[in-house]
Coordinates of C-alpha atoms in Angstrom, one line a residue:
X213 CA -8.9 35.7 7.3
X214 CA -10.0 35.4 3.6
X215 CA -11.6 38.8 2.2
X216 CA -14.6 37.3 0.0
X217 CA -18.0 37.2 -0.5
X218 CA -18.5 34.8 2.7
X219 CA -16.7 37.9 4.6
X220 CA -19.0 39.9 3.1
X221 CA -22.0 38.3 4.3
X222 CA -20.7 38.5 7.9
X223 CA -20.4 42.2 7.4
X224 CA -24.9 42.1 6.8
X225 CA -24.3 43.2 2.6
X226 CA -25.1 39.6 1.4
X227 CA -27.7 41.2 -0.3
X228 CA -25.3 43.4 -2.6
X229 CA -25.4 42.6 -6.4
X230 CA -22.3 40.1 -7.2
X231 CA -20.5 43.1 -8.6
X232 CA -20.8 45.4 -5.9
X233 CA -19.7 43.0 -3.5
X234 CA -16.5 42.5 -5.9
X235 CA -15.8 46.3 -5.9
X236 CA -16.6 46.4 -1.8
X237 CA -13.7 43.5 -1.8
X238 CA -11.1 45.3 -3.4
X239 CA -11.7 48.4 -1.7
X240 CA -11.7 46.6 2.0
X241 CA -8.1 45.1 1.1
X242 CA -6.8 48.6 -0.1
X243 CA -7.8 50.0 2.9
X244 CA -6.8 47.2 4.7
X245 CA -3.3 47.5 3.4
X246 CA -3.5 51.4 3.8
X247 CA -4.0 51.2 7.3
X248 CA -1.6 48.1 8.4
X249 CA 1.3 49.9 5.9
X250 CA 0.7 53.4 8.0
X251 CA 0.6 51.8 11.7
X252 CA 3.6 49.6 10.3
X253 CA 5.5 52.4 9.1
X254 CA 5.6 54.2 12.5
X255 CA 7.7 51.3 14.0
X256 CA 10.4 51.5 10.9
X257 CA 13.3 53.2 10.0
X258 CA 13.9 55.2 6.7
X259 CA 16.3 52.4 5.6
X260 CA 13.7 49.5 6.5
X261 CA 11.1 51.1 4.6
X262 CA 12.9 51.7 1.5
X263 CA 13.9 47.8 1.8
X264 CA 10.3 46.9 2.2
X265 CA 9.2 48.9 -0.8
X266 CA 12.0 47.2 -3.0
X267 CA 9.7 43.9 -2.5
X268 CA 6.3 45.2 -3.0
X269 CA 7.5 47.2 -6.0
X270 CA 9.1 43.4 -7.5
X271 CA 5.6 42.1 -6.6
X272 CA 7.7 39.8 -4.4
X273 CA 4.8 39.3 -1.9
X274 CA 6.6 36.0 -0.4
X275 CA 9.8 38.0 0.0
X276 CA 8.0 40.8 1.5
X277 CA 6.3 38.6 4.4
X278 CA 9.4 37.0 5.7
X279 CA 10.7 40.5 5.2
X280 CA 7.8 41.3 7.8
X281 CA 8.5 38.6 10.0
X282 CA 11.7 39.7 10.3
X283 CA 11.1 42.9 11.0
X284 CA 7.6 43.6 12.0
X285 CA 7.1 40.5 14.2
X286 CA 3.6 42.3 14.9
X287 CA 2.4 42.7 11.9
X288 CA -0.1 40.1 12.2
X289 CA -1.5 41.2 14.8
X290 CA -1.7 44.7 13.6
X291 CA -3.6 43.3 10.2
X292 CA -6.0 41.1 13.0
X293 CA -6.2 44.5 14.8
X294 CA -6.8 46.7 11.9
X295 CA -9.2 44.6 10.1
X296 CA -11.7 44.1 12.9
X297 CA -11.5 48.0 13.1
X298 CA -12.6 47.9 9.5
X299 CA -15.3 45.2 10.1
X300 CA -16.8 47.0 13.1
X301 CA -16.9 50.3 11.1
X302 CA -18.5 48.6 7.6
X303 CA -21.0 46.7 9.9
X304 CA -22.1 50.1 11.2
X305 CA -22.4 51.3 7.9
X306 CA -24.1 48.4 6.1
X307 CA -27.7 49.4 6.6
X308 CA -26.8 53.2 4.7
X309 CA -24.4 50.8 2.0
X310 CA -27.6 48.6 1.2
X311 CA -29.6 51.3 0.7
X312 CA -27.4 53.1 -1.3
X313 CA -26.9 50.6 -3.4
X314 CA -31.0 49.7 -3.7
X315 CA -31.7 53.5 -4.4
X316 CA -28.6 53.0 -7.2
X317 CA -30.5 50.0 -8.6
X318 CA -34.0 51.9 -8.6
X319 CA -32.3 55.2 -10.7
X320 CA -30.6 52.7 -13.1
X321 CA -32.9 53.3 -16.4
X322 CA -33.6 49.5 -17.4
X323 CA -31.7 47.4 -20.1
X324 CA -32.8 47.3 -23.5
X325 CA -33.6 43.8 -25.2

């Protein structure tokens, strides 16, 4: 599933200014990795981490998923799992992010010309 501004929309915060939604983005994949890294890490071994790490730190992100596949066989499904998690608990929250964001926009003094 692609983490964008459509994905966005299905969360209810189409309504976000474009950069908002652009921060919202970034954050959902950090904590997306955050989460799917931690539950991963419980199945590993000190030895198979450290290998892992070696290709994320090379920004070898093609190396790193057949590393996965390899060795995490589930890790798909714990992104699938982890991510509708995440969904379900910004979908809650949407109605308190929108407002936020419109009382934000209100207290923001206006631009000069």
């Amino acid at each position: 599933m692609k983490i964008d501004n459509d994905f966005i929309a299905e969360l209810g915060l189409a309504a976000l200014p474009e950069a908002e939604k652009q921060a919202l983005i970034a954050q959902i994949v950090e904590t997306l990795e955050m989460r799917v890294g931690t539950v991963l890490a419980s199945g590993l071994t000190e030895a198979q981490l450290t290998e892992f790490e070696g290709f994320m730190n090379r920004n070898d992100q093609e190396g790193a998923l057949k590393w996965l596949e390899a060795n995490a066989p589930n890790y798909k499904e714990v992104v699938k799992g982890e991510l509708e998690r995440l969904k379900g608990e910004i979908k809650a929250s949407a109605p308190q992010i929108l407002s936020a964001s419109q009382q934000a926009a209100n207290d923001t003094p206006p631009q000069a010309a």
